[in-house]
PDB file of C-alpha atoms and ligand atoms in Angstrom:
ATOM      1  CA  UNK K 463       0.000   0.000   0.000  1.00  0.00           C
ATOM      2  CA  UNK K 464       1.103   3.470  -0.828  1.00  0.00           C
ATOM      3  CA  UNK K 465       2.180   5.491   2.546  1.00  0.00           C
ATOM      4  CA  UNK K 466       0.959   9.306   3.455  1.00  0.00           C
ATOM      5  CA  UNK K 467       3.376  10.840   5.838  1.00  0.00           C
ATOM      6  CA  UNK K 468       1.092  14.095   7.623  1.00  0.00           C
ATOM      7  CA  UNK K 469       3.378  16.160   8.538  1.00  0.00           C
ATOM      8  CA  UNK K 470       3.020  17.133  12.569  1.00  0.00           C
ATOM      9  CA  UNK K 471       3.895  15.342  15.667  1.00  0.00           C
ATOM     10  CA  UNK K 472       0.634  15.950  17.391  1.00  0.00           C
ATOM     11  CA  UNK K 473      -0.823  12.873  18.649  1.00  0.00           C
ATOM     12  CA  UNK K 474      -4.579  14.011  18.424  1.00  0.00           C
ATOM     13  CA  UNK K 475      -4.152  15.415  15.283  1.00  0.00           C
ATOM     14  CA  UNK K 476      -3.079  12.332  13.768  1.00  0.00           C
ATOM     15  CA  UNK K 477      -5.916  10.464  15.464  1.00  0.00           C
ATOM     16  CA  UNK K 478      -7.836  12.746  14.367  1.00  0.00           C
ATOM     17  CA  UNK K 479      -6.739  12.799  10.989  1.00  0.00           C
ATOM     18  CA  UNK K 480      -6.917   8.698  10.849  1.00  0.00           C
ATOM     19  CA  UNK K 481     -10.762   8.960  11.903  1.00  0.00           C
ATOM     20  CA  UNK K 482     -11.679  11.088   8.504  1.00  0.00           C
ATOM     21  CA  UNK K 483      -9.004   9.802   5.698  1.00  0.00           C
ATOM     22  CA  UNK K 484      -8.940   5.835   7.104  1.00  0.00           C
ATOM     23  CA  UNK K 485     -10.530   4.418   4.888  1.00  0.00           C
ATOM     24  CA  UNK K 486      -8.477   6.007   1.940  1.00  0.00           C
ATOM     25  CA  UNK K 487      -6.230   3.401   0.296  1.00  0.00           C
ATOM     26  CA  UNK K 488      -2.738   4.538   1.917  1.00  0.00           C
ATOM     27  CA  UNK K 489      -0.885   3.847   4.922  1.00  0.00           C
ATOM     28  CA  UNK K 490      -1.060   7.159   7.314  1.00  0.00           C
ATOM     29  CA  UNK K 491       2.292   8.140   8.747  1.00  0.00           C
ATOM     30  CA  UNK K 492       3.038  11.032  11.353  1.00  0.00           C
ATOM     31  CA  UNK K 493       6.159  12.608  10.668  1.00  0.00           C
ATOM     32  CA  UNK K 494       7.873  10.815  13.077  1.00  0.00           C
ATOM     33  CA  UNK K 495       6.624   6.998  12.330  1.00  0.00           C
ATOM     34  CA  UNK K 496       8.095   7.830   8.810  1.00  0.00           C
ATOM     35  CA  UNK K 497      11.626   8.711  10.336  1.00  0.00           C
ATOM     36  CA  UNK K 498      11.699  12.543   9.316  1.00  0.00           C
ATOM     37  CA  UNK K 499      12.748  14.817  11.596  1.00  0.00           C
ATOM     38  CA  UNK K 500      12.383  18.856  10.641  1.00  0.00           C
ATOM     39  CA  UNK K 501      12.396  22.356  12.082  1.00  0.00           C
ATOM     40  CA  UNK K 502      10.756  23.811   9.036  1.00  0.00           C
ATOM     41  CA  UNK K 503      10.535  27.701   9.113  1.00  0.00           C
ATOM     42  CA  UNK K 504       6.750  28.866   8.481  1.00  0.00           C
ATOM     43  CA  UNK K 505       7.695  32.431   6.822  1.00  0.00           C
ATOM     44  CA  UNK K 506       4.559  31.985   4.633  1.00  0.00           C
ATOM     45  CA  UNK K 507       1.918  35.178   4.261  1.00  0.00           C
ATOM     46  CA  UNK K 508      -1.225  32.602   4.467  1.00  0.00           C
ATOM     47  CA  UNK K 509      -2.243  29.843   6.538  1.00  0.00           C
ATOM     48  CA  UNK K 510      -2.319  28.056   2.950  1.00  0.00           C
ATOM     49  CA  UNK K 511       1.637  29.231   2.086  1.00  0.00           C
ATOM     50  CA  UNK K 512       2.506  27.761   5.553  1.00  0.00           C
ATOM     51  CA  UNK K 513       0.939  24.377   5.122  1.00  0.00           C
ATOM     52  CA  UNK K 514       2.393  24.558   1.453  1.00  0.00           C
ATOM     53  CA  UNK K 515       6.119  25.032   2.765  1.00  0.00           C
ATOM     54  CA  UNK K 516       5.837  22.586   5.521  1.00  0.00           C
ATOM     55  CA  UNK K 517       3.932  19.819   3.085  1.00  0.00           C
ATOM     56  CA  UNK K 518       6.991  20.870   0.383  1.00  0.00           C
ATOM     57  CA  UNK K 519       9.828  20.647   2.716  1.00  0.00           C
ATOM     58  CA  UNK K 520       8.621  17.143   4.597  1.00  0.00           C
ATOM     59  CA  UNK K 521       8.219  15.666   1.081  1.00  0.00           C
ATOM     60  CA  UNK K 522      11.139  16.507  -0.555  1.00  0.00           C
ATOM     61  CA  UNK K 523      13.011  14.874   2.591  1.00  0.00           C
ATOM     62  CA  UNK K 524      11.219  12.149   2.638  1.00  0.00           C
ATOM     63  CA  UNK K 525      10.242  11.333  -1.695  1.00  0.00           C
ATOM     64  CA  UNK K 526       6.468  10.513  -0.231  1.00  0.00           C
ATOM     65  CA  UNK K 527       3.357  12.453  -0.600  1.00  0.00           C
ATOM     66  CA  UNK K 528       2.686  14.776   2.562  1.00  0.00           C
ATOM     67  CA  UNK K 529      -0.072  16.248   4.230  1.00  0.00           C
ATOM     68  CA  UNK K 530       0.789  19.154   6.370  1.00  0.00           C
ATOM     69  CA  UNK K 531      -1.676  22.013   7.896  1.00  0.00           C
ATOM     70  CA  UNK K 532      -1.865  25.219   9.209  1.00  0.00           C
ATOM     71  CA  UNK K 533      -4.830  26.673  11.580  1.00  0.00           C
ATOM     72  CA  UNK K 534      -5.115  29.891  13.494  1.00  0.00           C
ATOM     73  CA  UNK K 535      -7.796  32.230  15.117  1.00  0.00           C
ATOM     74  CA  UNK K 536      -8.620  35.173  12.936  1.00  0.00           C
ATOM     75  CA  UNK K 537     -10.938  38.051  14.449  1.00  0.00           C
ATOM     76  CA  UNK K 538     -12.373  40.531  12.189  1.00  0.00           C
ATOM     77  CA  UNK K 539     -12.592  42.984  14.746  1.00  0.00           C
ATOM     78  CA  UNK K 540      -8.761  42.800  14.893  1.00  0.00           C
ATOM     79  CA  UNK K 541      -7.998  43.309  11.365  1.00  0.00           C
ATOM     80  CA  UNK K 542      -7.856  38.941  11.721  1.00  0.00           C
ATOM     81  CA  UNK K 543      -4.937  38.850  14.250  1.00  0.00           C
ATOM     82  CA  UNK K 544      -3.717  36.699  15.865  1.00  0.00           C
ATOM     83  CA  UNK K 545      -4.128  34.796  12.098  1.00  0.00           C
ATOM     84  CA  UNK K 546      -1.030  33.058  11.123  1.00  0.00           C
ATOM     85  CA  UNK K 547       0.572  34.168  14.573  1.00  0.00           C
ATOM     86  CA  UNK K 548      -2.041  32.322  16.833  1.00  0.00           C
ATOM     87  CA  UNK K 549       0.359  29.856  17.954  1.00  0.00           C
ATOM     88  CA  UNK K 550       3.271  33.023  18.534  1.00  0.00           C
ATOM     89  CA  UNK K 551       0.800  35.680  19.827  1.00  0.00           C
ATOM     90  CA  UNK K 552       2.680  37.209  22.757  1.00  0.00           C
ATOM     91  CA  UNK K 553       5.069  35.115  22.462  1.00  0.00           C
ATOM     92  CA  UNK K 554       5.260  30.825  22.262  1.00  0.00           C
ATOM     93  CA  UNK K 555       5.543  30.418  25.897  1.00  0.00           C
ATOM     94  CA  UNK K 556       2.689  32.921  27.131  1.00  0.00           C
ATOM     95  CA  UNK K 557       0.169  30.699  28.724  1.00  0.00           C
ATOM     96  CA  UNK K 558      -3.212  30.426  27.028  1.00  0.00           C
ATOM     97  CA  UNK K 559      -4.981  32.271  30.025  1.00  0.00           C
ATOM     98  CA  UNK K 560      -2.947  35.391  29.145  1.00  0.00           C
ATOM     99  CA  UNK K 561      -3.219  35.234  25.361  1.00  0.00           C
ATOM    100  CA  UNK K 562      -7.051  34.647  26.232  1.00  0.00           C
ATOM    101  CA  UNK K 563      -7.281  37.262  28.580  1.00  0.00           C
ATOM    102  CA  UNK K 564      -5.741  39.573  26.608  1.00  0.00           C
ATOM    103  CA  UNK K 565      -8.291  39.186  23.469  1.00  0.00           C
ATOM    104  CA  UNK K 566     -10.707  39.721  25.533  1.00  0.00           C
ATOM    105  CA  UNK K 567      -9.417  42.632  27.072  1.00  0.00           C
ATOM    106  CA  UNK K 568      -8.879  44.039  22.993  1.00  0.00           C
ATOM    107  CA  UNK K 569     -12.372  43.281  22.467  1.00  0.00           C
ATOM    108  CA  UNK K 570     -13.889  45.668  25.807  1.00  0.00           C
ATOM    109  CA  UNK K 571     -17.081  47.405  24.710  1.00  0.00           C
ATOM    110  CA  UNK K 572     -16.865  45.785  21.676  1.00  0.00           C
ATOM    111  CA  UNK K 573     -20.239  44.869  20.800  1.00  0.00           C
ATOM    112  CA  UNK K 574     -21.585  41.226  19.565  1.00  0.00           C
ATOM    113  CA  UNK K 575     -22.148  42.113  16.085  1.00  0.00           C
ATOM    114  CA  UNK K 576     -18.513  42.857  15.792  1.00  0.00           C
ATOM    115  CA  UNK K 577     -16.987  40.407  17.769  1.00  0.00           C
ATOM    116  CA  UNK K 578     -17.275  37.772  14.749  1.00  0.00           C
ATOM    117  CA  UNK K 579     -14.460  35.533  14.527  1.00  0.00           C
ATOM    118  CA  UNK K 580     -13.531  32.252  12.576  1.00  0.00           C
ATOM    119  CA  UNK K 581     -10.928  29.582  13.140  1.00  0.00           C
ATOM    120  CA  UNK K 582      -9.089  28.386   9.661  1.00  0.00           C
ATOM    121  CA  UNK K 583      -7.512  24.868   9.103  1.00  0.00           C
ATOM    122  CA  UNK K 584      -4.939  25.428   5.547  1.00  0.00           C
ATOM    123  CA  UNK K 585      -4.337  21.762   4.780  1.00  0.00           C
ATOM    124  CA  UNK K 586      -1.533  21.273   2.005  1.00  0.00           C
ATOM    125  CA  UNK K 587      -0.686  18.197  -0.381  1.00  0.00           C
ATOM    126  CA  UNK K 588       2.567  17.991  -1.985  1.00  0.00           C
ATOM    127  CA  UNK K 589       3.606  14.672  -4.102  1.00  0.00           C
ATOM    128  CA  UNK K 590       7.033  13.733  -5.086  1.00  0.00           C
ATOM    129  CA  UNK K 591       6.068  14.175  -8.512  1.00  0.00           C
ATOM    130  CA  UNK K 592       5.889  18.320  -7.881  1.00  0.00           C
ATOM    131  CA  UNK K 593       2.270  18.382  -7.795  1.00  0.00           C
ATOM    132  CA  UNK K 594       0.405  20.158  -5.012  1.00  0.00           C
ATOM    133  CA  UNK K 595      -2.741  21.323  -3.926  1.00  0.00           C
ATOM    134  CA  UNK K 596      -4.416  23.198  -1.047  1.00  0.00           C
ATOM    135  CA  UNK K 597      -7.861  23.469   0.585  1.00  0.00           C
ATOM    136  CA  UNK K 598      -9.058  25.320   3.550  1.00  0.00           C
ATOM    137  CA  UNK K 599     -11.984  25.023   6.147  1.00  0.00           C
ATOM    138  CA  UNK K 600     -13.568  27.112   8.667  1.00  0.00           C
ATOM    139  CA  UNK K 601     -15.686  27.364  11.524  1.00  0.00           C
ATOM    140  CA  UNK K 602     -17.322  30.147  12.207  1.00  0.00           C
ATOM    141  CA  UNK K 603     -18.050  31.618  15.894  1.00  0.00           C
ATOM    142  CA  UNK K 604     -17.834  34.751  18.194  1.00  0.00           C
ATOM    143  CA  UNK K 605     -15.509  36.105  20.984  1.00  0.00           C
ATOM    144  CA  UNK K 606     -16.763  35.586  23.924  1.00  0.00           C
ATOM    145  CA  UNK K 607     -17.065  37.794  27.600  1.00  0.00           C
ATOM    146  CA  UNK K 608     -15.269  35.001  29.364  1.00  0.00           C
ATOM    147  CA  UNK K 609     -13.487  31.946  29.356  1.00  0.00           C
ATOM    148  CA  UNK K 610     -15.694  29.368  29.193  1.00  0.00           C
ATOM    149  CA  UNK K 611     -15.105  25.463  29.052  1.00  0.00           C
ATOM    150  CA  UNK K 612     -12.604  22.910  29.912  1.00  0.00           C
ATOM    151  CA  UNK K 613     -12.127  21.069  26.716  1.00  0.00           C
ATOM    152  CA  UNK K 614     -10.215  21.540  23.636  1.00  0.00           C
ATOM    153  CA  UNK K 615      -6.676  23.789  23.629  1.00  0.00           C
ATOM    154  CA  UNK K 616      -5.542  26.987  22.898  1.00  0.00           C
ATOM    155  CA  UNK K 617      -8.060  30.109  22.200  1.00  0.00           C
ATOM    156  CA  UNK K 618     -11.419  27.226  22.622  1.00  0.00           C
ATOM    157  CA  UNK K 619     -12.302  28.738  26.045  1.00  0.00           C
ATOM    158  CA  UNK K 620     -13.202  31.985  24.562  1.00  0.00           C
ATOM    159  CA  UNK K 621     -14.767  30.748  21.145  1.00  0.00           C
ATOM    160  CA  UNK K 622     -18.147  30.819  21.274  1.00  0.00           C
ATOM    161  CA  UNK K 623     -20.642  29.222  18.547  1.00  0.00           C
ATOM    162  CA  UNK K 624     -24.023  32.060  19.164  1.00  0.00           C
ATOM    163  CA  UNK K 625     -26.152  29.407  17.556  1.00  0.00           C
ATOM    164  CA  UNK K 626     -25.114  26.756  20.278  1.00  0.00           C
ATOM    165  CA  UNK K 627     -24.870  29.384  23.156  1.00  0.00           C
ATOM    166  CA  UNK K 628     -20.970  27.528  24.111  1.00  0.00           C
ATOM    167  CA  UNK K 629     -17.956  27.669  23.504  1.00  0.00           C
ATOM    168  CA  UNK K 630     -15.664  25.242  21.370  1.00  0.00           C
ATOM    169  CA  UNK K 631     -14.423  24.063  25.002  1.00  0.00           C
ATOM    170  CA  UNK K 632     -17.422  23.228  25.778  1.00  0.00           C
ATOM    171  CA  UNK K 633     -17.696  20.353  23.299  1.00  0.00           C
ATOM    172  CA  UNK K 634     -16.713  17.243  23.645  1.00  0.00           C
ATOM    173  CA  UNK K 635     -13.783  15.971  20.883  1.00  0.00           C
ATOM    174  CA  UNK K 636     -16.113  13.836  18.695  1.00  0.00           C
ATOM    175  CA  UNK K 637     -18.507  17.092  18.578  1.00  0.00           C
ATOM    176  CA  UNK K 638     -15.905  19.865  17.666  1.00  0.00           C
ATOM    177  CA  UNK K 639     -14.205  17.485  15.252  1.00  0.00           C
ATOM    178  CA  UNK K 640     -17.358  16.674  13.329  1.00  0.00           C
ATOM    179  CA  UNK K 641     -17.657  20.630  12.827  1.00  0.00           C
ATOM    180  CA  UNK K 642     -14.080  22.192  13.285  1.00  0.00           C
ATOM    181  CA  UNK K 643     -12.067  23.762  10.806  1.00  0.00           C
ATOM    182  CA  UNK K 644      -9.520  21.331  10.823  1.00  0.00           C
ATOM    183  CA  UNK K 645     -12.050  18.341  10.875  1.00  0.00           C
ATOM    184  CA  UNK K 646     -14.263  20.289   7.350  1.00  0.00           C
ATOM    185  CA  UNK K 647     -10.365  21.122   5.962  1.00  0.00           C
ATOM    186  CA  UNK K 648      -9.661  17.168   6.104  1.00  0.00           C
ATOM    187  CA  UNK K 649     -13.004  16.369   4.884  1.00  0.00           C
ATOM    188  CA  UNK K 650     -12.512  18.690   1.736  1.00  0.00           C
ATOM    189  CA  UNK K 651      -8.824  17.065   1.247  1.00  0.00           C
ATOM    190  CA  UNK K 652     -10.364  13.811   1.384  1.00  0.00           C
ATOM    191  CA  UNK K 653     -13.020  14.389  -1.807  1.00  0.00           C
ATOM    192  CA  UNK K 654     -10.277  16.360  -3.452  1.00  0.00           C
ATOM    193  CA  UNK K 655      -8.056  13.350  -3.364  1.00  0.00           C
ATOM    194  CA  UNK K 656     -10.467  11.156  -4.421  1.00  0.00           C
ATOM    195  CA  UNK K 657     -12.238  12.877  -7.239  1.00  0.00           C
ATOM    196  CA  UNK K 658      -8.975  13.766  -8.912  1.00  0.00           C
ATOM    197  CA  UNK K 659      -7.314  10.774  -8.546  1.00  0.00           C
ATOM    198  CA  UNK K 660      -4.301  12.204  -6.833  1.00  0.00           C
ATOM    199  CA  UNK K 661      -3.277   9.096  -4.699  1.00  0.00           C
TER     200      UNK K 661
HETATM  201  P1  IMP M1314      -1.494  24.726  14.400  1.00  0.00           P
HETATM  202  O1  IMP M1314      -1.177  25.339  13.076  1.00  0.00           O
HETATM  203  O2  IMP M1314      -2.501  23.636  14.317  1.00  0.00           O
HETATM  204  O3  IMP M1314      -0.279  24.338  15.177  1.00  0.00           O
HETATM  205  O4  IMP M1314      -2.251  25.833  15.258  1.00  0.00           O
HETATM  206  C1  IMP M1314      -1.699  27.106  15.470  1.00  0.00           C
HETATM  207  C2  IMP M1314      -2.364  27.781  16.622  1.00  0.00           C
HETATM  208  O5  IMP M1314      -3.684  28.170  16.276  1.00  0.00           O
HETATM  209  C3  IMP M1314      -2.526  26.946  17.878  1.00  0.00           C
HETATM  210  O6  IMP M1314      -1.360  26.987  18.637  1.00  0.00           O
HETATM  211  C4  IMP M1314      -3.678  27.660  18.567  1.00  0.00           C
HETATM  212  O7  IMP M1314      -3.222  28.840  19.175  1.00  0.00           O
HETATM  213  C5  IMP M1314      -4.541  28.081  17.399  1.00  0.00           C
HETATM  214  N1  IMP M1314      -5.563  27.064  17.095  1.00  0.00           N
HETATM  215  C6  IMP M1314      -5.643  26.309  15.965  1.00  0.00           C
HETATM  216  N2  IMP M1314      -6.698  25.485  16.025  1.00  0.00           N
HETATM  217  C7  IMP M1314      -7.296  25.707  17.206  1.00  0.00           C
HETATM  218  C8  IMP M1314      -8.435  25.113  17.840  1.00  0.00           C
HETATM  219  O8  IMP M1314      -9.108  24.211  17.338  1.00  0.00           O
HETATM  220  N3  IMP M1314      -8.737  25.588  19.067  1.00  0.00           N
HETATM  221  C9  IMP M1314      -8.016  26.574  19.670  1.00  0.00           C
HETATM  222  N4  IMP M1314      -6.949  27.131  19.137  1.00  0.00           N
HETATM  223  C10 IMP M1314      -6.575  26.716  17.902  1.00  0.00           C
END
């Protein structure tokens, strides 16, 4: 069977990402079950140029197709910061409490019609052959008053989803996956693999 090599070393990404592409006929690698190690530098404009380089760079070390992403928080309010410096925003180390906090603080008086805001999930294909392709998926939501929820990572606690009245912290894994950007982005990568015979 052919092998896919997804380029991160997050465990629940790759669990997640063996949920939606299993059944695809390839063998699903992380980075490091395929024996690549890489410190790739994301100097890309987009969430898509970032997943590109990373997807590029892992698969020219490695002469197997590659999946790689890119996700961030963009809030419109805020021009879209933190975008593609979600992960850096005040700094690597800050602690999500502060970085939370903070966007909060930004958003004071702000009033819900403008506190819109959308996580993005860039997920990149590159094939030995030089072929590539990117799609990207979204979830749309609100920042919140507070932090709210225990689940989930990074800026979840103060993403709310007005429709649902919580925030993505407040859903379990199987529910935020079946609507997160990341979870849609696979889903898209999935049907473009498939419908133009790329595997
Ligand atoms: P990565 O590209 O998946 O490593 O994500 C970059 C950064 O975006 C993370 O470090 C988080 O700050 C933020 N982020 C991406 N996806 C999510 C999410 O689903 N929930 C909360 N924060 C996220």
């Amino acid at each position: 069977m052919k092998r896919l090599i997804f380029a991160t070393g997050n465990k629940d990404k790759m669990k997640e990402i063996r949920e939606i592409l299993g059944d695809l006929p390839v063998e699903i690698l992380s980075m490091k079950e395929a024996g690549i190690q890489a410190d790739i530098e994301e100097n890309g404009k987009s969430f898509e140029e970032n997943a590109l380089i990373k997807a590029r760079a892992v698969c020219r070390l490695a002469g197997e197709m590659v999946l790689a992403d890119d996700s961030g928080l963009e809030i419109d309010y805020l021009n879209g910061e933190p975008g593609i410096y979600s992960a850096r925003y005040m700094g690597e180390d800050t602690s999500y409490k502060i970085k939370n906090q903070n966007l909060i603080d930004r958003l004071a008086g702000v009033p819900d019609e403008e506190r819109t805001a959308r996580f993005v999930c860039a997920i990149a294909a590159a094939f030995p052959d030089g072929r590539e392709c990117v799609v990207r998926g979204t979830i749309e939501g609100m920042i919140g008053y507070e932090e709210r929820g225990e689940n989930g990572f990074g800026y979840d606690p103060i993403f709310y989803l007005p429709d649902r009245g919580v925030s993505t912290a407040e859903l379990s894994r199987e529910e935020k996956n079946s609507i997160s950007h990341r979870g849609n982005a696979l889903k898209k990568m999935k049907e473009l693999l498939e419908k133009e015979d790329l595997l």
